[in-house]
Amino acid sequence: MERLQRWRSHGGWQEVWKHQSRETGTPMEFSVFLPDAANTAGGPRPVVWYLSGLTCNWANVTEKGEFRAACARHGLIFIAPDTSPRGEGVPDDADGAYDFGLGAGFYVDATQKPFAKHYRMRSYIERELPDLVAKYFPVDLTRQGIMGHSMGGHGALTIALRNPERFRAVSAFAPICAPGQCPWGQKALGGYLGDDPAAWAEYDACRLIEAGARVPEILVDQGAADGFVDSQLMPGALRAACDKAGIDLTLNLHEGYDHSYYFISSFMASQLDWQAARLT
């Protein structure tokens, strides 16, 4: 573990760390906000994991997400990992497209060559990074929440649905709700996992719910002016799946807001308030 950067902010410390990952076989970086409450004698603090979207790394939400004031107020540790492995020898999209390969790991463990060696973001997020963070930071792993944006919203939903005993809260900004039915998801899941849609089911929130996966409740904020709503995100599919399964879904549609961090930063505090009510 190597600390790369550190800044004082909102009564806490914003840090960036780097380590060698056993899962991806590459160096990985993540950011962590440590409120001052994490350095007192009050014991370990609840942790919120934030998963970013296509083309992003830890820096996008760290620089534009406006989460620190709310985290300091609630005493939440906030961790933002990268979205894919990176470095020499890590394969990318053959055409250099933004929606596959580097910056687009889709939080899966790839099974197809040449991606299977390094693209193991599911195991990295579900197992390796929490174990590492628990060794170096005062986190209370009995009080975990997870959230994300777009591709990261897909990651947050699917990881929580597969591990309901680990997460007390799950929320998302404009998540990809049914990747098996949209172009982004079909390209990524097909490329990483192969052409058989049956192999995609554990990475599709709607299909997980249909197969019996349950969490008590989900919060989703969605911009009504988001150009990807109908073609890629499909919140209506998540609404239908949750209604049928009896999952309490709060789906907030915000007029005038798009898919950007202008939208995310506008509702970050309210999502963290919601998370904190379930974690603290």
XYZ file of N, CA and C in Angstrom:
840
model
N 0.850 -1.193 0.000
C 0.000 0.000 0.000
C 0.888 1.247 0.000
N 0.593 2.155 -0.907
C 1.341 3.408 -1.006
C 0.364 4.570 -1.108
N 0.469 5.515 -0.204
C -0.381 6.697 -0.291
C 0.216 7.667 -1.300
N -0.590 8.020 -2.313
C -0.116 8.874 -3.398
C -0.394 10.352 -3.149
N -1.565 10.663 -2.564
C -1.956 12.053 -2.379
C -2.789 12.175 -1.112
N -2.805 13.395 -0.547
C -3.576 13.643 0.666
C -3.932 15.120 0.742
N -5.225 15.407 1.027
C -5.683 16.776 1.158
C -6.600 16.889 2.373
N -6.509 18.007 3.093
C -7.440 18.313 4.165
C -8.714 18.879 3.560
N -9.876 18.358 3.974
C -11.138 18.812 3.383
C -12.298 18.486 4.317
N -13.170 19.446 4.556
C -14.425 19.233 5.294
C -14.215 18.488 6.613
N -13.202 18.882 7.351
C -12.996 18.222 8.629
C -12.609 16.773 8.492
N -11.798 16.467 7.521
C -11.320 15.109 7.313
C -10.155 15.118 6.347
N -9.790 13.940 5.885
C -8.682 13.800 4.940
C -9.134 13.028 3.709
N -8.893 13.640 2.556
C -9.111 12.957 1.280
C -7.776 12.400 0.824
N -7.737 11.077 0.626
C -6.493 10.413 0.271
C -6.672 9.565 -0.984
N -5.549 9.293 -1.650
C -5.505 8.383 -2.789
C -4.413 7.360 -2.516
N -4.754 6.089 -2.691
C -3.836 4.993 -2.395
C -3.642 4.092 -3.623
N -2.525 3.405 -3.614
C -2.173 2.481 -4.704
C -1.667 1.178 -4.099
N -2.015 0.069 -4.732
C -1.532 -1.232 -4.270
C -1.469 -2.189 -5.451
N -0.770 -3.277 -5.271
C -0.709 -4.332 -6.282
C -1.845 -5.313 -6.020
N -2.697 -5.518 -6.997
C -3.866 -6.375 -6.824
C -3.551 -7.817 -7.204
N -3.950 -8.727 -6.326
C -3.802 -10.142 -6.656
C -4.864 -10.580 -7.653
N -6.035 -9.919 -7.640
C -7.121 -10.316 -8.533
C -6.871 -9.864 -9.960
N -6.523 -8.607 -10.150
C -6.333 -8.091 -11.505
C -4.920 -8.295 -12.017
N -3.976 -8.564 -11.116
C -2.588 -8.711 -11.524
C -1.953 -7.410 -11.962
N -2.528 -6.291 -11.536
C -2.051 -4.963 -11.927
C -2.027 -4.057 -10.697
N -1.326 -2.916 -10.793
C -1.501 -1.900 -9.753
C -2.926 -1.340 -9.835
N -3.517 -1.067 -8.690
C -4.854 -0.477 -8.623
C -4.816 0.721 -7.686
N -5.581 1.747 -8.035
C -5.686 2.941 -7.205
C -7.129 3.124 -6.747
N -7.276 3.732 -5.565
C -8.609 4.085 -5.074
C -8.474 5.318 -4.196
N -9.572 6.045 -4.049
C -9.588 7.187 -3.136
C -10.406 6.834 -1.903
N -10.059 7.479 -0.787
C -10.777 7.256 0.471
C -10.876 8.582 1.213
N -12.093 8.922 1.645
C -12.293 10.077 2.505
C -12.456 9.587 3.926
N -11.612 10.132 4.832
C -11.628 9.760 6.234
C -12.075 10.959 7.050
N -13.318 10.985 7.501
C -13.761 12.085 8.359
C -13.009 12.049 9.678
N -12.935 13.193 10.347
C -12.217 13.219 11.617
C -12.779 12.216 12.612
N -14.066 11.894 12.499
C -14.658 10.900 13.395
C -13.954 9.556 13.296
N -13.304 9.280 12.162
C -12.600 8.016 11.995
C -11.298 7.981 12.775
N -10.835 9.128 13.249
C -9.566 9.196 13.967
C -9.758 9.429 15.460
N -10.988 9.337 15.930
C -11.265 9.506 17.349
C -11.378 8.147 18.013
N -11.657 8.177 19.286
C -11.764 6.931 20.047
C -13.152 6.307 19.948
N -13.961 6.812 19.033
C -15.328 6.326 18.939
C -15.477 4.980 18.273
N -14.388 4.395 17.813
C -14.449 3.082 17.197
C -14.550 3.157 15.683
N -14.553 2.004 15.014
C -14.615 1.963 13.551
C -15.871 2.636 13.026
N -15.754 3.179 11.809
C -16.832 3.940 11.200
C -17.488 3.148 10.062
N -18.770 3.418 9.804
C -19.413 2.808 8.634
C -18.747 3.267 7.346
N -18.850 2.429 6.321
C -18.183 2.707 5.049
C -19.191 2.646 3.912
N -19.067 3.584 2.979
C -19.871 3.597 1.756
C -18.926 3.407 0.574
N -19.211 2.406 -0.241
C -18.449 2.145 -1.464
C -19.164 2.830 -2.620
N -18.410 3.577 -3.436
C -18.983 4.259 -4.598
C -18.334 3.703 -5.861
N -19.159 3.167 -6.755
C -18.679 2.583 -8.015
C -18.998 3.531 -9.164
N -17.975 3.890 -9.910
C -18.114 4.883 -10.977
C -18.554 4.258 -12.295
N -18.860 5.126 -13.250
C -19.389 4.705 -14.531
C -18.352 4.629 -15.635
N -18.828 4.386 -16.845
C -17.968 4.239 -18.021
C -17.020 5.422 -18.167
N -15.797 5.122 -18.518
C -14.695 6.071 -18.776
C -14.086 6.642 -17.505
N -14.646 6.352 -16.344
C -14.193 7.002 -15.107
C -13.111 6.194 -14.391
N -12.439 6.877 -13.462
C -11.637 6.220 -12.440
C -11.997 6.858 -11.104
N -11.179 6.683 -10.079
C -11.508 7.224 -8.759
C -11.645 8.743 -8.776
N -10.979 9.415 -9.716
C -10.887 10.876 -9.669
C -12.211 11.564 -9.969
N -13.067 10.953 -10.783
C -14.284 11.655 -11.211
C -15.172 12.023 -10.040
N -15.548 11.042 -9.242
C -16.404 11.358 -8.097
C -15.628 12.104 -7.019
N -14.343 11.795 -6.868
C -13.548 12.450 -5.839
C -13.449 13.949 -6.085
N -13.332 14.336 -7.343
C -13.180 15.751 -7.678
C -14.506 16.457 -7.930
N -15.541 15.726 -8.333
C -16.786 16.377 -8.745
C -18.024 15.912 -7.991
N -17.898 14.936 -7.116
C -19.076 14.324 -6.501
C -19.670 15.076 -5.336
N -18.900 15.971 -4.701
C -19.407 16.789 -3.592
C -20.013 15.942 -2.467
N -19.254 14.947 -2.023
C -19.732 14.019 -0.993
C -19.138 14.293 0.377
N -18.047 15.048 0.467
C -17.289 15.114 1.718
C -18.042 15.781 2.869
N -18.780 16.842 2.594
C -19.495 17.513 3.680
C -20.499 16.567 4.336
N -21.248 15.828 3.517
C -22.226 14.889 4.064
C -21.529 13.757 4.802
N -20.428 13.255 4.256
C -19.711 12.171 4.936
C -19.140 12.645 6.268
N -18.624 13.873 6.311
C -18.099 14.405 7.568
C -19.211 14.570 8.587
N -20.369 15.024 8.135
C -21.506 15.228 9.039
C -21.969 13.909 9.654
N -21.942 12.850 8.880
C -22.431 11.547 9.365
C -21.309 10.629 9.866
N -20.053 11.028 9.675
C -18.956 10.162 10.079
C -18.785 8.947 9.203
N -19.049 9.104 7.886
C -18.951 7.995 6.946
C -17.586 7.994 6.249
N -16.978 6.832 6.144
C -15.808 6.660 5.286
C -16.314 6.355 3.877
N -15.748 7.039 2.882
C -16.235 6.960 1.499
C -15.084 6.489 0.624
N -15.279 5.365 -0.065
C -14.210 4.765 -0.864
C -14.650 4.636 -2.314
N -13.790 5.114 -3.221
C -14.075 5.086 -4.656
C -12.957 4.346 -5.380
N -13.179 3.107 -5.792
C -12.180 2.362 -6.562
C -12.187 2.745 -8.039
N -11.256 2.172 -8.775
C -11.209 2.348 -10.230
C -12.284 1.483 -10.876
N -12.465 1.675 -12.175
C -13.506 0.947 -12.903
C -12.963 -0.219 -13.733
N -11.657 -0.380 -13.793
C -11.062 -1.478 -14.553
C -9.599 -1.600 -14.176
N -8.979 -2.733 -14.505
C -7.518 -2.794 -14.411
C -6.904 -1.883 -15.467
N -5.689 -1.466 -15.219
C -4.968 -0.611 -16.175
C -3.494 -0.979 -16.153
N -2.787 -0.618 -17.205
C -1.348 -0.825 -17.241
C -0.911 -1.611 -18.455
N 0.384 -1.792 -18.539
C 0.978 -2.498 -19.671
C 0.466 -3.934 -19.729
N 0.035 -4.341 -20.907
C -0.440 -5.695 -21.102
C -1.909 -5.912 -20.816
N -2.620 -4.878 -20.348
C -4.054 -5.010 -20.097
C -4.801 -4.748 -21.399
N -5.571 -5.701 -21.903
C -6.239 -5.516 -23.197
C -7.338 -4.470 -23.121
N -7.559 -3.813 -24.258
C -8.576 -2.771 -24.382
C -9.528 -3.164 -25.504
N -10.549 -2.345 -25.710
C -11.441 -2.544 -26.849
C -10.642 -2.472 -28.144
N -10.892 -3.380 -29.058
C -10.109 -3.445 -30.293
C -10.213 -2.167 -31.114
N -11.340 -1.468 -31.011
C -11.536 -0.234 -31.765
C -11.339 1.013 -30.916
N -10.902 0.831 -29.675
C -10.701 1.971 -28.801
C -11.982 2.623 -28.335
N -13.102 1.893 -28.353
C -14.379 2.452 -27.933
C -14.397 2.684 -26.426
N -15.242 3.609 -25.980
C -15.289 3.982 -24.566
C -16.062 2.991 -23.708
N -16.879 2.137 -24.322
C -17.817 1.325 -23.553
C -17.377 -0.123 -23.365
N -16.087 -0.387 -23.542
C -15.560 -1.728 -23.323
C -14.067 -1.609 -23.076
N -13.519 -2.490 -22.237
C -12.089 -2.461 -21.979
C -11.727 -1.460 -20.892
N -10.647 -0.723 -21.108
C -10.145 0.195 -20.093
C -11.204 1.215 -19.701
N -11.418 1.350 -18.388
C -12.440 2.249 -17.878
C -13.849 1.706 -17.972
N -13.983 0.436 -18.360
C -15.315 -0.141 -18.579
C -15.352 -1.609 -18.153
N -14.902 -1.881 -16.939
C -14.814 -3.262 -16.478
C -16.134 -3.902 -16.124
N -17.197 -3.114 -15.983
C -18.562 -3.589 -15.736
C -18.700 -4.442 -14.479
N -17.691 -4.432 -13.623
C -17.761 -5.119 -12.331
C -18.084 -6.597 -12.478
N -17.438 -7.223 -13.480
C -17.585 -8.656 -13.717
C -16.232 -9.335 -13.556
N -16.243 -10.647 -13.399
C -15.050 -11.476 -13.549
C -15.116 -12.084 -14.943
N -14.287 -11.580 -15.841
C -14.328 -12.025 -17.233
C -13.901 -13.486 -17.343
N -14.492 -14.159 -18.309
C -14.144 -15.559 -18.580
C -13.551 -15.749 -19.978
N -13.606 -14.711 -20.813
C -13.183 -14.823 -22.203
C -11.786 -14.230 -22.408
N -10.992 -14.919 -23.242
C -9.682 -14.379 -23.607
C -9.872 -13.167 -24.522
N -8.978 -12.179 -24.433
C -7.816 -12.041 -23.547
C -8.122 -11.323 -22.248
N -9.394 -11.208 -21.877
C -9.785 -10.359 -20.754
C -9.780 -11.085 -19.408
N -9.867 -12.426 -19.426
C -10.042 -13.174 -18.187
C -8.876 -12.996 -17.218
N -7.686 -12.764 -17.709
C -6.514 -12.664 -16.834
C -6.594 -11.462 -15.904
N -7.016 -10.307 -16.422
C -6.953 -9.069 -15.648
C -8.320 -8.514 -15.234
N -9.349 -8.743 -16.022
C -10.647 -8.118 -15.764
C -11.432 -8.946 -14.747
N -11.067 -8.722 -13.467
C -11.687 -9.450 -12.357
C -12.201 -8.438 -11.329
N -12.983 -7.490 -11.830
C -13.450 -6.403 -10.964
C -14.483 -6.870 -9.946
N -15.249 -7.906 -10.263
C -16.185 -8.433 -9.261
C -15.428 -8.908 -8.031
N -14.455 -9.780 -8.211
C -13.706 -10.304 -7.073
C -12.895 -9.215 -6.387
N -12.407 -8.254 -7.155
C -11.662 -7.154 -6.567
C -12.541 -6.337 -5.629
N -13.759 -6.002 -6.071
C -14.656 -5.170 -5.257
C -15.292 -5.975 -4.131
N -15.681 -7.203 -4.405
C -16.393 -7.999 -3.403
C -15.478 -8.553 -2.321
N -14.233 -8.868 -2.682
C -13.375 -9.560 -1.714
C -12.068 -8.829 -1.421
N -11.269 -8.606 -2.459
C -9.912 -8.128 -2.199
C -9.878 -6.744 -1.571
N -10.573 -5.785 -2.168
C -10.486 -4.427 -1.653
C -11.064 -4.293 -0.245
N -12.232 -4.880 0.083
C -12.702 -4.805 1.471
C -11.718 -5.399 2.479
N -11.097 -6.513 2.136
C -10.110 -7.111 3.043
C -8.928 -6.180 3.248
N -8.473 -5.567 2.176
C -7.335 -4.649 2.253
C -7.692 -3.405 3.057
N -8.838 -2.832 2.766
C -9.266 -1.620 3.468
C -9.408 -1.888 4.967
N -9.924 -3.053 5.330
C -10.107 -3.379 6.740
C -8.783 -3.457 7.488
N -7.695 -3.752 6.782
C -6.388 -3.830 7.419
C -5.782 -2.451 7.675
N -6.122 -1.485 6.830
C -5.430 -0.194 6.869
C -6.281 0.962 7.373
N -7.593 0.813 7.418
C -8.465 1.927 7.773
C -9.483 1.483 8.825
N -9.983 2.425 9.643
C -10.907 2.069 10.737
C -12.346 1.897 10.265
N -12.572 0.917 9.396
C -13.907 0.680 8.848
C -14.621 -0.394 9.653
N -15.923 -0.231 9.775
C -16.782 -1.227 10.411
C -17.499 -1.990 9.303
N -17.020 -3.186 9.003
C -17.579 -3.949 7.891
C -18.935 -4.558 8.222
N -19.432 -4.358 9.436
C -20.818 -4.737 9.722
C -21.778 -3.621 9.329
N -21.234 -2.463 8.928
C -22.060 -1.329 8.511
C -21.550 -0.818 7.164
N -21.894 -1.543 6.115
C -21.473 -1.186 4.767
C -22.673 -0.763 3.925
N -22.463 0.285 3.133
C -23.410 0.677 2.105
C -22.699 0.723 0.772
N -23.461 0.632 -0.301
C -22.866 0.666 -1.633
C -23.745 1.498 -2.535
N -23.101 2.273 -3.420
C -23.818 3.134 -4.344
C -22.968 3.284 -5.602
N -23.572 3.811 -6.665
C -22.800 3.988 -7.888
C -23.595 4.718 -8.947
N -22.910 5.016 -10.044
C -23.497 5.782 -11.139
C -23.402 5.001 -12.443
N -24.508 4.876 -13.151
C -24.541 4.301 -14.497
C -23.985 2.873 -14.472
N -22.850 2.594 -15.132
C -22.232 1.280 -15.020
C -21.963 0.942 -13.563
N -21.568 1.943 -12.770
C -21.338 1.719 -11.349
C -22.621 1.485 -10.579
N -23.727 2.083 -11.038
C -25.022 1.765 -10.433
C -25.388 0.319 -10.683
N -25.131 -0.154 -11.899
C -25.288 -1.585 -12.201
C -24.447 -2.418 -11.248
N -23.186 -2.014 -11.046
C -22.314 -2.751 -10.136
C -22.844 -2.762 -8.721
N -23.292 -1.605 -8.239
C -23.798 -1.518 -6.870
C -25.018 -2.412 -6.679
N -25.955 -2.364 -7.623
C -27.168 -3.176 -7.505
C -26.845 -4.663 -7.519
N -26.029 -5.094 -8.461
C -25.767 -6.527 -8.586
C -24.928 -7.052 -7.426
N -23.951 -6.267 -6.977
C -23.128 -6.713 -5.851
C -23.978 -6.813 -4.588
N -24.852 -5.834 -4.354
C -25.717 -5.893 -3.173
C -26.698 -7.054 -3.250
N -27.254 -7.289 -4.425
C -28.212 -8.393 -4.569
C -27.541 -9.752 -4.390
N -26.294 -9.863 -4.782
C -25.569 -11.126 -4.578
C -25.068 -11.286 -3.148
N -24.943 -10.173 -2.415
C -24.387 -10.206 -1.055
C -25.271 -9.418 -0.094
N -26.540 -9.775 0.028
C -27.454 -8.955 0.838
C -27.089 -8.912 2.311
N -26.381 -9.924 2.798
C -26.006 -9.950 4.210
C -24.897 -8.954 4.525
N -24.212 -8.451 3.507
C -23.066 -7.563 3.727
C -23.411 -6.096 3.670
N -24.513 -5.741 3.008
C -24.802 -4.325 2.775
C -26.128 -3.940 3.404
N -26.074 -2.923 4.255
C -27.295 -2.432 4.886
C -28.051 -1.453 3.987
N -27.369 -0.921 2.975
C -28.004 0.070 2.113
C -27.430 -0.026 0.710
N -28.299 0.140 -0.305
C -27.861 0.179 -1.691
C -28.653 1.257 -2.418
N -27.922 2.115 -3.133
C -28.562 3.186 -3.888
C -27.770 3.423 -5.167
N -28.346 4.209 -6.071
C -27.694 4.408 -7.360
C -28.179 5.680 -8.018
N -27.293 6.243 -8.839
C -27.630 7.330 -9.737
C -27.691 6.763 -11.157
N -28.833 6.877 -11.793
C -29.003 6.491 -13.198
C -28.341 5.150 -13.521
N -28.698 4.079 -12.800
C -28.036 2.798 -13.041
C -28.464 2.140 -14.348
N -27.575 1.309 -14.893
C -27.938 0.399 -15.977
C -28.673 -0.758 -15.319
N -29.978 -0.776 -15.444
C -30.813 -1.688 -14.652
C -30.946 -3.082 -15.258
N -30.907 -3.168 -16.570
C -31.116 -4.448 -17.250
C -30.080 -4.591 -18.359
N -28.806 -4.806 -18.012
C -27.748 -4.808 -19.027
C -27.926 -5.852 -20.113
N -28.624 -6.931 -19.808
C -28.861 -7.934 -20.833
C -29.789 -7.471 -21.937
N -30.455 -6.327 -21.744
C -31.408 -5.821 -22.726
C -30.955 -4.521 -23.394
N -29.764 -4.016 -23.079
C -29.336 -2.735 -23.641
C -27.990 -2.874 -24.347
N -27.683 -1.986 -25.302
C -26.439 -2.113 -26.069
C -25.175 -2.092 -25.228
N -25.085 -1.178 -24.251
C -23.889 -1.165 -23.402
C -23.679 -2.514 -22.737
N -24.723 -3.039 -22.114
C -24.608 -4.285 -21.390
C -24.368 -5.484 -22.282
N -25.067 -5.535 -23.402
C -24.900 -6.666 -24.307
C -23.474 -6.727 -24.853
N -22.899 -5.574 -25.177
C -21.518 -5.553 -25.667
C -20.559 -5.999 -24.572
N -20.707 -5.430 -23.370
C -19.771 -5.733 -22.295
C -19.905 -7.169 -21.810
N -21.119 -7.601 -21.519
C -21.307 -8.945 -20.998
C -20.946 -10.002 -22.040
N -21.280 -9.728 -23.300
C -20.895 -10.665 -24.357
C -19.386 -10.749 -24.522
N -18.723 -9.591 -24.461
C -17.282 -9.573 -24.649
C -16.508 -10.186 -23.495
N -16.979 -9.977 -22.294
C -16.276 -10.497 -21.117
C -16.668 -11.920 -20.755
N -17.936 -12.295 -21.038
C -18.464 -13.565 -20.534
C -18.853 -14.552 -21.619
N -18.859 -14.123 -22.884
C -19.254 -15.007 -23.961
C -20.672 -14.743 -24.436
N -21.065 -15.422 -25.482
C -22.310 -15.121 -26.180
C -23.564 -15.711 -25.536
N -23.421 -16.601 -24.572
C -24.587 -17.245 -23.968
C -25.196 -16.321 -22.906
N -26.397 -15.789 -23.131
C -27.002 -14.886 -22.141
C -27.213 -15.514 -20.773
N -27.243 -16.843 -20.700
C -27.388 -17.484 -19.391
C -26.218 -17.143 -18.469
N -25.042 -16.904 -19.060
C -23.865 -16.561 -18.266
C -23.909 -15.135 -17.754
N -24.839 -14.351 -18.267
C -24.928 -12.946 -17.874
C -25.831 -12.714 -16.667
N -26.608 -13.707 -16.270
C -27.701 -13.488 -15.324
C -27.233 -12.920 -13.991
N -26.072 -13.363 -13.490
C -25.621 -12.887 -12.179
C -25.070 -11.472 -12.241
N -25.024 -10.892 -13.420
C -24.591 -9.504 -13.581
C -25.714 -8.621 -14.119
N -26.928 -8.994 -13.884
C -28.086 -8.242 -14.352
C -29.054 -8.109 -13.171
N -29.260 -6.890 -12.684
C -30.075 -6.693 -11.482
C -31.480 -7.243 -11.650
N -32.088 -6.987 -12.794
C -33.457 -7.460 -12.992
C -33.532 -8.978 -13.011
N -32.573 -9.621 -13.651
C -32.585 -11.082 -13.693
C -32.254 -11.679 -12.326
N -31.398 -11.037 -11.565
C -31.121 -11.511 -10.210
C -32.386 -11.471 -9.351
N -33.122 -10.368 -9.453
C -34.362 -10.244 -8.693
C -35.376 -11.294 -9.144
N -35.496 -11.476 -10.451
C -36.419 -12.485 -10.974
C -36.054 -13.886 -10.494
N -34.743 -14.113 -10.247
C -34.282 -15.432 -9.800
C -34.363 -15.601 -8.287
N -34.805 -14.552 -7.574
C -35.004 -14.690 -6.139
C -34.102 -13.864 -5.252
N -33.135 -13.125 -5.821
C -32.268 -12.273 -5.003
C -33.093 -11.147 -4.397
N -32.791 -10.808 -3.135
C -33.589 -9.810 -2.436
C -32.714 -8.896 -1.588
N -33.070 -7.622 -1.572
C -32.631 -6.654 -0.581
C -33.901 -5.971 -0.083
N -33.892 -5.415 1.133
C -35.129 -4.817 1.633
C -35.601 -3.617 0.837
N -34.663 -2.767 0.396
C -35.051 -1.535 -0.268
C -33.913 -1.027 -1.138
N -34.268 -0.221 -2.134
C -33.319 0.370 -3.074
C -33.735 1.817 -3.305
N -32.753 2.700 -3.368
C -32.992 4.098 -3.730
C -32.314 4.386 -5.053
N -33.054 4.955 -5.998
C -32.500 5.343 -7.301
C -32.903 6.779 -7.597
N -31.919 7.593 -7.965
C -32.176 8.929 -8.501
C -31.859 8.912 -9.987
N -32.777 9.426 -10.786
C -32.656 9.400 -12.243
C -33.010 10.759 -12.817
N -32.141 11.288 -13.680
C -32.436 12.535 -14.364
C -33.448 12.317 -15.482
N -34.498 13.136 -15.523
C -35.521 12.984 -16.557
C -35.007 13.414 -17.921
N -33.967 14.275 -17.958
C -33.400 14.735 -19.223
C -32.175 13.917 -19.633
N -31.975 12.789 -19.010
C -30.876 11.881 -19.344
C -31.178 11.212 -20.679
N -30.306 11.424 -21.650
C -30.539 10.870 -22.979
C -30.416 9.366 -23.061
N -29.953 8.710 -21.990
C -29.768 7.258 -22.007
C -30.907 6.500 -21.320
N -31.913 7.212 -20.817
C -32.930 6.563 -19.981
C -33.569 5.371 -20.683
N -34.107 5.570 -21.845
C -34.869 4.516 -22.510
C -33.981 3.494 -23.206
N -32.861 3.952 -23.777
C -32.053 3.057 -24.603
C -31.070 2.209 -23.800
N -30.570 2.734 -22.668
C -29.506 2.044 -21.951
C -29.823 1.752 -20.484
N -30.549 2.626 -19.810
C -30.696 2.531 -18.354
C -31.912 1.726 -17.927
N -33.039 1.952 -18.547
C -34.263 1.178 -18.349
C -34.717 1.083 -16.894
N -34.929 2.204 -16.212
C -35.421 2.123 -14.827
C -36.792 1.486 -14.713
N -37.584 1.545 -15.781
C -38.882 0.890 -15.744
C -38.779 -0.604 -15.555
N -37.731 -1.213 -16.095
C -37.532 -2.651 -15.913
C -37.218 -2.975 -14.460
N -36.439 -2.115 -13.810
C -36.152 -2.318 -12.395
C -37.416 -2.131 -11.567
N -38.219 -1.127 -11.901
C -39.482 -0.907 -11.200
C -40.374 -2.144 -11.298
N -40.494 -2.711 -12.497
C -41.348 -3.884 -12.676
C -40.830 -5.077 -11.877
N -39.506 -5.286 -11.905
C -38.929 -6.418 -11.176
C -39.118 -6.259 -9.673
N -38.896 -5.039 -9.161
C -39.053 -4.809 -7.723
C -40.510 -4.926 -7.291
N -41.415 -4.398 -8.090
C -42.841 -4.512 -7.749
C -43.264 -5.967 -7.645
N -42.819 -6.760 -8.601
C -43.197 -8.180 -8.605
C -42.589 -8.912 -7.419
N -41.375 -8.506 -7.018
C -40.676 -9.202 -5.937
C -40.998 -8.652 -4.563
N -41.673 -7.521 -4.494
C -41.974 -6.917 -3.206
C -40.820 -6.161 -2.594
N -39.878 -5.724 -3.424
C -38.751 -4.906 -2.947
C -39.185 -3.448 -2.955
N -38.900 -2.750 -1.874
C -39.272 -1.343 -1.737
C -38.302 -0.485 -2.540
N -38.701 -0.073 -3.732
C -37.879 0.769 -4.600
C -38.392 2.200 -4.553
N -37.513 3.123 -4.171
C -37.795 4.547 -4.293
C -37.083 5.040 -5.551
N -37.847 5.379 -6.572
C -37.304 5.827 -7.846
C -37.685 7.290 -8.037
N -36.701 8.168 -7.846
C -36.921 9.602 -7.950
C -36.541 10.089 -9.337
N -37.481 10.658 -10.060
C -37.233 11.200 -11.394
C -37.122 12.719 -11.267
N -35.980 13.267 -11.668
C -35.689 14.681 -11.456
C -35.727 15.435 -12.786
N -36.698 16.294 -12.931
C -36.868 17.046 -14.173
C -35.665 17.952 -14.446
N -35.230 17.955 -15.708
C -34.176 18.845 -16.147
C -32.763 18.333 -15.962
N -32.577 17.259 -15.209
C -31.236 16.754 -14.933
C -30.835 15.681 -15.944
N -29.522 15.674 -16.278
C -29.019 14.741 -17.284
C -28.210 13.621 -16.626
N -27.209 13.111 -17.313
C -26.439 11.948 -16.856
C -25.110 12.344 -16.209
N -24.855 13.623 -16.085
C -23.530 14.110 -15.720
C -23.342 14.247 -14.214
N -22.124 14.682 -13.832
C -21.859 14.952 -12.425
C -22.546 16.204 -11.918
N -23.052 17.053 -12.784
C -23.924 18.130 -12.327
C -25.168 17.535 -11.671
N -25.671 16.464 -12.253
C -26.805 15.739 -11.673
C -26.393 15.006 -10.395
N -25.326 14.220 -10.474
C -24.902 13.422 -9.332
C -24.636 14.301 -8.118
N -23.871 15.382 -8.308
C -23.515 16.227 -7.174
C -24.728 16.905 -6.561
N -25.780 17.092 -7.350
C -26.990 17.737 -6.841
C -27.727 16.867 -5.832
N -27.595 15.556 -5.946
C -28.355 14.642 -5.084
C -27.455 13.727 -4.261
N -26.158 13.977 -4.299
C -25.227 13.164 -3.518
C -25.529 13.255 -2.027
N -25.740 14.465 -1.508
C -25.979 14.615 -0.071
C -27.238 13.883 0.363
N -28.294 13.950 -0.438
C -29.536 13.283 -0.043
C -29.371 11.768 -0.082
N -28.609 11.243 -1.056
C -28.362 9.795 -1.044
C -27.539 9.389 0.169
N -26.530 10.202 0.536
C -25.714 9.862 1.698
C -26.501 10.005 2.998
N -27.433 10.955 3.047
C -28.326 11.036 4.209
C -29.125 9.740 4.335
N -29.626 9.255 3.198
C -30.409 8.009 3.173
C -29.540 6.826 3.588
N -28.313 6.765 3.058
C -27.399 5.696 3.452
C -27.090 5.752 4.942
N -26.793 6.968 5.432
C -26.400 7.106 6.836
C -27.512 6.681 7.787
N -28.751 6.928 7.413
C -29.874 6.529 8.262
C -29.921 5.019 8.462
N -29.312 4.283 7.564
C -29.311 2.820 7.641
C -27.973 2.257 8.157
N -26.975 3.128 8.269
C -25.646 2.679 8.655
C -25.192 3.177 10.019
N -25.735 4.292 10.467
C -25.221 4.903 11.695
C -26.217 4.770 12.842
